[in-house]
Coordinates of C-alpha atoms and ligand atoms in Angstrom, one line a residue:
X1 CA 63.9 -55.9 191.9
X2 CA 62.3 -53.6 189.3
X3 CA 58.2 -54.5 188.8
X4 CA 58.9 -56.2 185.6
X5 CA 61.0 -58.4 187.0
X6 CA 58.6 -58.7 189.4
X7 CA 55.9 -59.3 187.0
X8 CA 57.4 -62.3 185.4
X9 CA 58.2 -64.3 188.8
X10 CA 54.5 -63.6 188.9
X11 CA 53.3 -64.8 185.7
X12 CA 50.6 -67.5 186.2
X13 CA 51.3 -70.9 184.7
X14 CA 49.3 -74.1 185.9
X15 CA 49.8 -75.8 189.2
X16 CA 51.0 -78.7 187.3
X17 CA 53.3 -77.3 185.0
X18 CA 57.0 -78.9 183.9
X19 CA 59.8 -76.1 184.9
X20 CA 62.6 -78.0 183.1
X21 CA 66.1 -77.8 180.6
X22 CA 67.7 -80.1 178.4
X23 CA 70.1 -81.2 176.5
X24 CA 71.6 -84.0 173.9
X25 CA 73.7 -86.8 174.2
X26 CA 76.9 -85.6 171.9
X27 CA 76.8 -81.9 173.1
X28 CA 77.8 -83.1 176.6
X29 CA 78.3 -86.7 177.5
X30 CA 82.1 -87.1 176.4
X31 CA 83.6 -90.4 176.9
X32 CA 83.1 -91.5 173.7
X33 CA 85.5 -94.7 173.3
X34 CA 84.6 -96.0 176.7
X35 CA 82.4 -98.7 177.6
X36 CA 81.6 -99.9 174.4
X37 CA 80.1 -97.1 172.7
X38 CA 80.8 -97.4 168.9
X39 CA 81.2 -94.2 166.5
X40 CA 78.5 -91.9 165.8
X41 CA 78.2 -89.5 162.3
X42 CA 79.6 -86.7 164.9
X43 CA 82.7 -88.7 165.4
X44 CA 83.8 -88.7 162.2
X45 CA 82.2 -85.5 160.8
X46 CA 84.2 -83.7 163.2
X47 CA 87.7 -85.5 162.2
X48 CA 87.1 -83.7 158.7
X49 CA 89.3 -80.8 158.8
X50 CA 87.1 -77.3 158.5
X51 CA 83.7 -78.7 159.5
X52 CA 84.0 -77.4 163.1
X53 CA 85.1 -74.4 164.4
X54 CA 88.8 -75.2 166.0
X55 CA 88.7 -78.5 165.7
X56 CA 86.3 -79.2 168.1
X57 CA 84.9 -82.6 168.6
X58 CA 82.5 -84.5 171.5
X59 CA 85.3 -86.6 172.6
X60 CA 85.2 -84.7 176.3
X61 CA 82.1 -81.8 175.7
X62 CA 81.2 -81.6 179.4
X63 CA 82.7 -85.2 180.6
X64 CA 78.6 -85.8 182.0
X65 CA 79.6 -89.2 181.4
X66 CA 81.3 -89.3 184.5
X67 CA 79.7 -86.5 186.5
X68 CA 76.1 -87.3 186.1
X69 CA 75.8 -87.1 189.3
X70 CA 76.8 -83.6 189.9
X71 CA 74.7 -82.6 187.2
X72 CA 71.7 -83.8 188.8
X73 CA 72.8 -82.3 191.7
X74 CA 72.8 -78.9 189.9
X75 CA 69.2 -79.5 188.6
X76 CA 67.8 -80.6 192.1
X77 CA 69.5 -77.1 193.3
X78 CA 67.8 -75.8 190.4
X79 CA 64.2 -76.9 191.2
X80 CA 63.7 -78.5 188.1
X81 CA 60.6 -81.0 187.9
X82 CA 62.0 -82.5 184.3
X83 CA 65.0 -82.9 182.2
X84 CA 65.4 -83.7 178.9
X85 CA 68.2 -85.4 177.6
X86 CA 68.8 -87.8 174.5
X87 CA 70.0 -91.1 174.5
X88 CA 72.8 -92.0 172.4
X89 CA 72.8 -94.9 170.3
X90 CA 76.0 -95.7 169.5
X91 CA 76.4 -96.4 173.3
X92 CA 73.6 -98.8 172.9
X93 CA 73.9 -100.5 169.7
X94 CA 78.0 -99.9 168.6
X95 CA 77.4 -100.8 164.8
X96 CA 73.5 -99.5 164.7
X97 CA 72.1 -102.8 164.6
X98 CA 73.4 -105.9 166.2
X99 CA 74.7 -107.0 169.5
X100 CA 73.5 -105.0 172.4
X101 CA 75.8 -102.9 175.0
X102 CA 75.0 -103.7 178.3
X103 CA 76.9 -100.7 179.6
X104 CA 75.7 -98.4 177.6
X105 CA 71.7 -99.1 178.8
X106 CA 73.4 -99.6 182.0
X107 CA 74.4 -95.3 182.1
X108 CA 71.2 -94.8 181.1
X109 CA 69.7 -96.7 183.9
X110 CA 71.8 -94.4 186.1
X111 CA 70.7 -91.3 184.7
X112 CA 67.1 -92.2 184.6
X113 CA 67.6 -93.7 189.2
X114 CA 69.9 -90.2 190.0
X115 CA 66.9 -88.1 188.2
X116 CA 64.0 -90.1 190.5
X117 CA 65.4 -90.1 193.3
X118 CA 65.5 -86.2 193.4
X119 CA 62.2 -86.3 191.7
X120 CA 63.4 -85.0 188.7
X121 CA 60.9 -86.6 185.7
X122 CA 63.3 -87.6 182.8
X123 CA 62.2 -86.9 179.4
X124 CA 64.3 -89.2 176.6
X125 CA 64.5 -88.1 173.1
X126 CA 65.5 -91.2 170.9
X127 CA 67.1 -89.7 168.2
X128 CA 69.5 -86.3 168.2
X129 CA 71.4 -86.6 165.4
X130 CA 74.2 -89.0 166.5
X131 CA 73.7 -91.8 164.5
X132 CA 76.0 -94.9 164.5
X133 CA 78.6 -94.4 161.6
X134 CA 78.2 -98.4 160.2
X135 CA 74.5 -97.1 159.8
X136 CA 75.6 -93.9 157.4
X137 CA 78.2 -96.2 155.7
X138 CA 75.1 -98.2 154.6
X139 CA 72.8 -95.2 152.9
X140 CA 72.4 -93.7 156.7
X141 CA 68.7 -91.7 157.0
X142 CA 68.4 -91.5 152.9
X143 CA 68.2 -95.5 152.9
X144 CA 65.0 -97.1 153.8
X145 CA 66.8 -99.5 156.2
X146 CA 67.4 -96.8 158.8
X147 CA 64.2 -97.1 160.0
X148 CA 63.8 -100.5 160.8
X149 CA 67.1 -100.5 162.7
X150 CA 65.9 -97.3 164.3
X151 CA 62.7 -99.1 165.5
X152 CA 65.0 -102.0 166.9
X153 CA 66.9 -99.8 169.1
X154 CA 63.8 -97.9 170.2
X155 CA 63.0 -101.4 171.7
X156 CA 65.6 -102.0 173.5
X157 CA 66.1 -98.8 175.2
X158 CA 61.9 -98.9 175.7
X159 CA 62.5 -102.6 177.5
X160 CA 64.9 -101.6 179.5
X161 CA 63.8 -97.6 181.0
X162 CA 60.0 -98.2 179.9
X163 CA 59.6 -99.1 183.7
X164 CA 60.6 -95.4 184.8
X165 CA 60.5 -92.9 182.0
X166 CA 57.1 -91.8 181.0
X167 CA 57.8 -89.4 178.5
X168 CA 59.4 -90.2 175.0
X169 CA 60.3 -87.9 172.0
X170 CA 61.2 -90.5 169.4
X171 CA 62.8 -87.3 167.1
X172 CA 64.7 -84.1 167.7
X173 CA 64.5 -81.5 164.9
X174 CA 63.9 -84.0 161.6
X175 CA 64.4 -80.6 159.8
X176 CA 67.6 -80.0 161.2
X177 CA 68.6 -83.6 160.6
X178 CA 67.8 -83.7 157.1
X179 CA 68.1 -80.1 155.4
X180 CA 71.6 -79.1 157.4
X181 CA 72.8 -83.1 157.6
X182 CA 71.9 -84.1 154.0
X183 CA 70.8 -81.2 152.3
X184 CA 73.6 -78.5 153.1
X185 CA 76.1 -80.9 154.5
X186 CA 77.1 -78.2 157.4
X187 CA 76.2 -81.1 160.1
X188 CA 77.1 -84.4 160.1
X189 CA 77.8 -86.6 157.7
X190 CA 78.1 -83.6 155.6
X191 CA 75.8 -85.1 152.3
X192 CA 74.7 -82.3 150.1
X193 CA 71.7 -82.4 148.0
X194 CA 67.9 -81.6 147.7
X195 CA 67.4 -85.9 147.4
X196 CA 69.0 -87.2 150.1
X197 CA 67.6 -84.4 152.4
X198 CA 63.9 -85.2 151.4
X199 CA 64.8 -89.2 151.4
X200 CA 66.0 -88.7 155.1
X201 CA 63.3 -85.9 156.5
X202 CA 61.0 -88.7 155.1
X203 CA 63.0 -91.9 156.7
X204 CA 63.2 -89.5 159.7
X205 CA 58.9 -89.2 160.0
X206 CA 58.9 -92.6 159.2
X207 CA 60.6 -93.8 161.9
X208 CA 58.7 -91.3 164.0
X209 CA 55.5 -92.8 163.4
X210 CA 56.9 -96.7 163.5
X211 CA 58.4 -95.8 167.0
X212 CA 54.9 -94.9 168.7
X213 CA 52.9 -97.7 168.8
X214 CA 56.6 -100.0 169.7
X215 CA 56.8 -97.6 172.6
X216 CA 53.3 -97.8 173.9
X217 CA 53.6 -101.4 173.4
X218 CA 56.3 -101.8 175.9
X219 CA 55.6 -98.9 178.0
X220 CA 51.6 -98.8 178.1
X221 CA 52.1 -95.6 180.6
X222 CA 53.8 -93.8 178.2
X223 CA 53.1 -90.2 176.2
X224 CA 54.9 -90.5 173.5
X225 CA 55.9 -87.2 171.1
X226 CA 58.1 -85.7 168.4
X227 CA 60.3 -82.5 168.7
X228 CA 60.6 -79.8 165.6
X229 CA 62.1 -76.7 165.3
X230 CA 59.6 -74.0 164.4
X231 CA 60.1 -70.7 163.0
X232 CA 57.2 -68.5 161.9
X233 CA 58.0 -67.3 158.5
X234 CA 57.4 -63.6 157.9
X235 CA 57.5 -61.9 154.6
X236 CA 60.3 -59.0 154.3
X237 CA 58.0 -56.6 152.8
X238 CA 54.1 -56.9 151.8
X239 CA 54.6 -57.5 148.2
X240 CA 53.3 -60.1 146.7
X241 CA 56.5 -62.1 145.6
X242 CA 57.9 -61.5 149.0
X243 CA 54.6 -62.9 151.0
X244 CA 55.1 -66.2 148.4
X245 CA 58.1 -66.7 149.1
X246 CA 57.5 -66.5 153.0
X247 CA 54.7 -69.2 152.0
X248 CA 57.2 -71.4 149.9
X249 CA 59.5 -71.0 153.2
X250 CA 56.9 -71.9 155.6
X251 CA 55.9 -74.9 153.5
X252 CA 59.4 -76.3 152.9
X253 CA 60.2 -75.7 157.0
X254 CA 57.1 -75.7 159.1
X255 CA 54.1 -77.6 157.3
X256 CA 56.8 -80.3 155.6
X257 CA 57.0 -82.0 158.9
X258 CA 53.3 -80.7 160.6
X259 CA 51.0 -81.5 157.8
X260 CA 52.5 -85.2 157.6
X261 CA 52.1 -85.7 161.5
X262 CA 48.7 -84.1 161.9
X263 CA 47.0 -84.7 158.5
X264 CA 48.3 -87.6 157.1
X265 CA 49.7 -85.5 154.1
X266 CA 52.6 -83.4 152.6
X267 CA 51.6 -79.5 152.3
X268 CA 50.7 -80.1 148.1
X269 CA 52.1 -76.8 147.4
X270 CA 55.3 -77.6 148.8
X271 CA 55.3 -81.1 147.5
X272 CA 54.6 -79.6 144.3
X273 CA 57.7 -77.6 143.9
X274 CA 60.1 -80.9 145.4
X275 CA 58.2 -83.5 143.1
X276 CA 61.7 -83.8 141.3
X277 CA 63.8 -85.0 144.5
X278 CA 61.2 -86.7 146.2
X279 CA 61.9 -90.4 147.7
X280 CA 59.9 -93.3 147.2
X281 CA 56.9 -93.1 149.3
X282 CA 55.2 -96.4 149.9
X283 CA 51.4 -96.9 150.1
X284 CA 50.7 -96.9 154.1
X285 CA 53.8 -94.4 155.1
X286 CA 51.7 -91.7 155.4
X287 CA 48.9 -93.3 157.7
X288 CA 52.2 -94.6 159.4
X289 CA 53.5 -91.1 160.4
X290 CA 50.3 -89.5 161.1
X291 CA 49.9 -92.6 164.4
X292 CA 48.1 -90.1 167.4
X293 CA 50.5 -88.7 169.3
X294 CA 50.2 -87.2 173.0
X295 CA 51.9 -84.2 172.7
X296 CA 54.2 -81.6 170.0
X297 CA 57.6 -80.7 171.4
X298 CA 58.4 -77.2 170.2
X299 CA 62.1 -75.6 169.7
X300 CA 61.8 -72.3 168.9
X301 CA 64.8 -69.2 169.1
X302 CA 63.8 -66.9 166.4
X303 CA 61.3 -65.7 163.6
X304 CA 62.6 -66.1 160.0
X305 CA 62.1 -62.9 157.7
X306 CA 61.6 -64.2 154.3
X307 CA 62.2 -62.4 151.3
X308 CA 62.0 -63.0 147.3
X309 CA 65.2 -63.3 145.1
X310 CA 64.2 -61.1 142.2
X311 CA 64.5 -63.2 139.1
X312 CA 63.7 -67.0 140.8
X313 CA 61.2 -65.8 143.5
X314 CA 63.1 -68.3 145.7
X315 CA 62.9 -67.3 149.3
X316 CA 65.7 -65.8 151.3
X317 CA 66.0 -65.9 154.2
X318 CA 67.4 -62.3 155.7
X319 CA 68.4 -60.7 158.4
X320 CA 66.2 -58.2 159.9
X321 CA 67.8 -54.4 159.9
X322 CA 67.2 -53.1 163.2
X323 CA 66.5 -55.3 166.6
X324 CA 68.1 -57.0 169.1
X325 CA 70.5 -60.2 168.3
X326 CA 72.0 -63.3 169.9
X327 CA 75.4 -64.3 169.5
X328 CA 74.2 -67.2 167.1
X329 CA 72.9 -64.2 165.1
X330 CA 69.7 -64.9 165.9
X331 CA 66.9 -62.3 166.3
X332 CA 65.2 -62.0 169.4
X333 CA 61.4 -62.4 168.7
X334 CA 59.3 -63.7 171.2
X335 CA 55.9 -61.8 170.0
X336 CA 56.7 -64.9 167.2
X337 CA 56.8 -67.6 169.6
X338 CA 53.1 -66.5 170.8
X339 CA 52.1 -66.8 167.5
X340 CA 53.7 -70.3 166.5
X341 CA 51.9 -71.2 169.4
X342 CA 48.4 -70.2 168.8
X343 CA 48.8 -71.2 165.5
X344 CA 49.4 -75.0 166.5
X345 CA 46.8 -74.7 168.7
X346 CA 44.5 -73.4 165.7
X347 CA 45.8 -75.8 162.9
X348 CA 46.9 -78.8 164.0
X349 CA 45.4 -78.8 167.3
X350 CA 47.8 -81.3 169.4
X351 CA 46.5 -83.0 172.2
X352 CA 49.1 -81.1 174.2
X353 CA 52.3 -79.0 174.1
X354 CA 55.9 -79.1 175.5
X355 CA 58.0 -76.3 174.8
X356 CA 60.9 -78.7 174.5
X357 CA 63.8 -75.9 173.6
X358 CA 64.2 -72.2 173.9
X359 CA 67.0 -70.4 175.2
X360 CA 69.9 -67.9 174.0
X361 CA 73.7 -68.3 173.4
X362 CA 75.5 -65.1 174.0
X363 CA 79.3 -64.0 175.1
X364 CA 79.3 -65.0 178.6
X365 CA 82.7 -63.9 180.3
X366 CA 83.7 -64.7 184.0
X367 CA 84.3 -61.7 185.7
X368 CA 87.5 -60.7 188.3
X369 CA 85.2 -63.0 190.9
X370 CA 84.5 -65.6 188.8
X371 CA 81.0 -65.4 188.4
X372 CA 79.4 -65.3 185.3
X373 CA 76.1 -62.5 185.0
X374 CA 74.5 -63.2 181.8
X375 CA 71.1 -60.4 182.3
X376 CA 70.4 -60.8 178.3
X377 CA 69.8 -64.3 178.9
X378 CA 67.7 -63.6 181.8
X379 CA 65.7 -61.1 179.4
X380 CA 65.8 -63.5 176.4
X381 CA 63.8 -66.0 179.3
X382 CA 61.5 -64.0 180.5
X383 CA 60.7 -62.3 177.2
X384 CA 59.9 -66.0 176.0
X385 CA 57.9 -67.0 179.2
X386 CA 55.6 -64.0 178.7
X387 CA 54.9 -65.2 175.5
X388 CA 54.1 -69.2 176.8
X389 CA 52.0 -67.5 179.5
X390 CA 49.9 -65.4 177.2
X391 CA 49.3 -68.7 174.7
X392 CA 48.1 -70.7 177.6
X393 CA 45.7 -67.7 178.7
X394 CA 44.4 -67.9 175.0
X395 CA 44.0 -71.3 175.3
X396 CA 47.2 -73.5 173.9
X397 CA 47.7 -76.7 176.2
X398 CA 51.1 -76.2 177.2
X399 CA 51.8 -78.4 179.4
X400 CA 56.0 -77.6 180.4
X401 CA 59.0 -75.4 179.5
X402 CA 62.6 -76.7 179.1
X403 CA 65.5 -74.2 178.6
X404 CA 68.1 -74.7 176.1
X405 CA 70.9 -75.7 177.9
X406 CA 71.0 -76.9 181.7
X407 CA 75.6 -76.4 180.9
X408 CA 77.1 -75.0 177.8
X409 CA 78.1 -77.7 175.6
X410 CA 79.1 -78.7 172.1
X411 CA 77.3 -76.8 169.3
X412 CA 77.8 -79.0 166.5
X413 CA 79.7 -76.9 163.7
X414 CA 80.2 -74.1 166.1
X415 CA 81.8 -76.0 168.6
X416 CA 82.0 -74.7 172.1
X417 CA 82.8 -71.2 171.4
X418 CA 78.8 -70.8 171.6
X419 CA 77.5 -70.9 174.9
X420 CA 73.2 -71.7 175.7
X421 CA 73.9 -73.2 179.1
X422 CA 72.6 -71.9 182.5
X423 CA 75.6 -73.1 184.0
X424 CA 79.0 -72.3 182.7
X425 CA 81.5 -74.7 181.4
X426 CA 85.0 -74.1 182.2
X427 CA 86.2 -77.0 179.8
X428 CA 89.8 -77.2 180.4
X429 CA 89.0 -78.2 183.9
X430 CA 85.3 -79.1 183.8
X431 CA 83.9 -76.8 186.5
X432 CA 80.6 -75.8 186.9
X433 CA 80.0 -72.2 187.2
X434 CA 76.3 -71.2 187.8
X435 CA 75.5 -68.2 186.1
X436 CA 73.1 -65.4 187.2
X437 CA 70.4 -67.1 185.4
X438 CA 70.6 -69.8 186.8
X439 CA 69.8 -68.2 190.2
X440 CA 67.2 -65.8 188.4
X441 CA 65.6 -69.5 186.7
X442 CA 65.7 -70.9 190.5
X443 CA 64.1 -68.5 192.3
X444 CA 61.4 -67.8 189.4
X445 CA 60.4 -71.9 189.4
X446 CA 60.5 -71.3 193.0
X447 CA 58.5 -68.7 193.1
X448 CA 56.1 -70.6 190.8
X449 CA 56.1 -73.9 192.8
X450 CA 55.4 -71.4 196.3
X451 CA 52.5 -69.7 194.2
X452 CA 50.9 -73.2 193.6
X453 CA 51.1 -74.4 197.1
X454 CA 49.3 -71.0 198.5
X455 CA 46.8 -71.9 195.7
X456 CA 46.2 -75.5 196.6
X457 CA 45.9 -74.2 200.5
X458 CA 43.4 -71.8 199.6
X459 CA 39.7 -73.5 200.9
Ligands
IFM1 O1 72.2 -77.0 170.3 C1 71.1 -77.1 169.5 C2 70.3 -78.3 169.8 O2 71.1 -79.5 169.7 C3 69.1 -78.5 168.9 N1 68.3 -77.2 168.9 C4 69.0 -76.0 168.8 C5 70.1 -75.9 169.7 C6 70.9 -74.5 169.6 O3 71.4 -74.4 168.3

């Protein structure tokens, strides 16, 4: 083992940190006419010839329906202390609101027992982006009434895991949902459109911040969070229309979903610039999506380098000219990822801080003996851990990491030609294949856990 690699098995984290991965409900659960589940936006999106790549739906994904169990199996080998995984609630309310599925609570359940009794922590996230269809066909996330049936089904999934699952993320990625969902119409349902985008990113926070005091309500243990994608925004070049535009970037991205959490408020530039497609916004809606949370979920895979188109000044986003890429085309940045994280710490100053994705999709190939070695993913890892290690030395209360993805699975619009996971995915037959990271990831949590024992022992 060279000393670098040596170095970062080394890096100090705290005694109590969460080694963990996730993943989402549609990317890998399959099974998605069985036991009563009901259609979700990704359902019918991906019937719509050209949204995906090939054709690719959920229908299968990884089949962790059924093998659950193996999967948890995988994690236990792994040494994970958490997982994160989303709940789906089509499976738990077919038509959004309504009549309850016993069955689907009841996989849940399963999930939530298999991941105990290996001491595996779960970590739910209520809401990644598969909403039931009837819900869309009746204004979906732009419509007002999304929220309340949102904050229904929080309930019943609360009620019925609230007893075992301590940690809930009531969003995944609001940005995501709303700007690539409803604004760009690249994810599902496919709306386009500056006003439905801001109606649901708002909807989105709304529910957010009606969901936390539901959940504490019936689960006084828990610590309760949101999850948003983060991506520092740097200017292309130091003139002055390029540095506004990576401000106007920044502002419609980062602080659009921040400010509202942490201060109660849109950023005013930004919401300056939207006025003309913002949604109604009622009286206590604000107060309602600023409710304390415990903890910030961050995903973050790359910086964005902003630059000005000449005649609008609208920002750009570009890609950088030299550097290293991964096979979503994504820069690999992590000096960026320290500094989203100190400047949480220093501007919004959350209570406490999961990294709650970060990871790297790149051309993983079996080779003649089957095994998969996958060392730019290791480096994309460690690169990132380096950074989370530094931000807690300068003070950020991280409290756990989760790699993006425990298998390869679905990638919305991509399908599954991108891989994330730390296990490979042979689809047509469903096998497992652990890459090298996944061995480099288990010995370095390993290491970690061995590291805080000898600590603990010392008098
Ligand atoms: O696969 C997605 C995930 O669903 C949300 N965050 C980003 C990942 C990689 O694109």
């Amino acid at each position: 083992m060279d000393s670098n690699a040596q170095r970062v098995l080394d890096l100090p984290f705290p005694p109590d940190f969460v080694w963990g991965a996730a993943t989402a409900s549609y990317q890998i659960e399959g099974a998605v006419h069985e036991d009563g589940r009901g259609e979700s936006i990704w359902d019918r999106f991906c019937r719509i010839p050209g949204k995906v790549r090939n054709g690719d739906n959920g229908d299968i994904a990884c089949d962790h329906y059924h093998r659950y169990k193996d999967d948890v199996a995988l994690m236990q080998t792994l040494g994970l202390r958490g997982y994160r995984f989303s709940i789906a609630w089509p499976r738990i309310l077919p038509k959004g609101r309504g009549p309850i599925n016993p069955k689907g609570l009841d996989f849940y359940d399963r999930l939530v027992d298999e991941l105990l009794k290996k001491d595996i922590q779960p970590y739910a996230t209520l809401y990644h982006w598969d909403l039931p269809q009837k819900l869309e066909d009746r204004g979906g996330w732009p419509h007002r009434d999304t929220v309340d049936a949102y904050v229904e089904y929080v309930e019943c999934v609360v009620r019925r895991l609230g007893d075992r699952v301590r940690h809930w993320i009531t969003q995944n990625e609001p940005w995501v949902a709303s700007w690539i969902g409803y604004g760009w119409g690249v994810h599902a349902p496919g709306r386009t459109g500056e006003k439905s985008a801001l109606a649901a990113a708002h909807h989105l926070l709304l529910a957010h911040g009606r969901a936390v005091p539901v959940i504490r309500r019936d689960c006084p243990e828990a610590r309760v969070g949101i999850t948003l994608n983060l991506s520092p925004a740097h200017p292309a070049s130091a003139s002055t229309e390029d540095l506004a535009a990576a401000r106007t970037s920044d502002g419609k991205s980062n602080r659009w979903f921040l400010d509202p959490i942490f201060r109660g408020a849109y950023p005013a530039d930004a919401a300056e610039s939207l006025a003309p497609y913002l949604p109604a916004i009622q009286a206590n809606d604000l107060r309602t999506i600023s409710a304390p949370i415990d903890f910030l979920g961050v995903n973050y895979y790359n910086r964005h380098i902003v630059r000005a188109t000449p005649q609008t000044g609208h920002p750009v986003i570009v890609r950088p000219e030299s550097g290293s890429f991964t096979n979503m085309g994504w820069e690999v940045y992590p000096d960026a990822f320290y500094e989203l994280l100190i400047r949480l710490q220093r501007e919004y100053a959350p209570p406490q801080l999961f990294v709650t994705e970060n990871g790297a999709a790149y051309d993983d190939v079996r080779i003649h003996d089957g095994r998969i070695l996958d060392p730019e993913r290791q480096d994309y890892l460690e690169q990132h851990l380096i950074a989370c290690s530094r931000a807690i030395r300068d003070g950020v209360p991280l409290a756990g990491y989760f790699v993006w993805s425990l298998l390869d699975n679905f990638e919305w619009h991509h399908g599954y030609q991108k891989r994330f996971g730390l296990v490979y995915v042979d689809y047509p037959t469903q096998e497992r294949v652990p890459k090298s990271s996944f061995d480099w990831y288990r010995r370095f949590i390993q290491r970690q856990v061995s590291e805080r024992q000898r600590r603990q022992q010392i008098p």
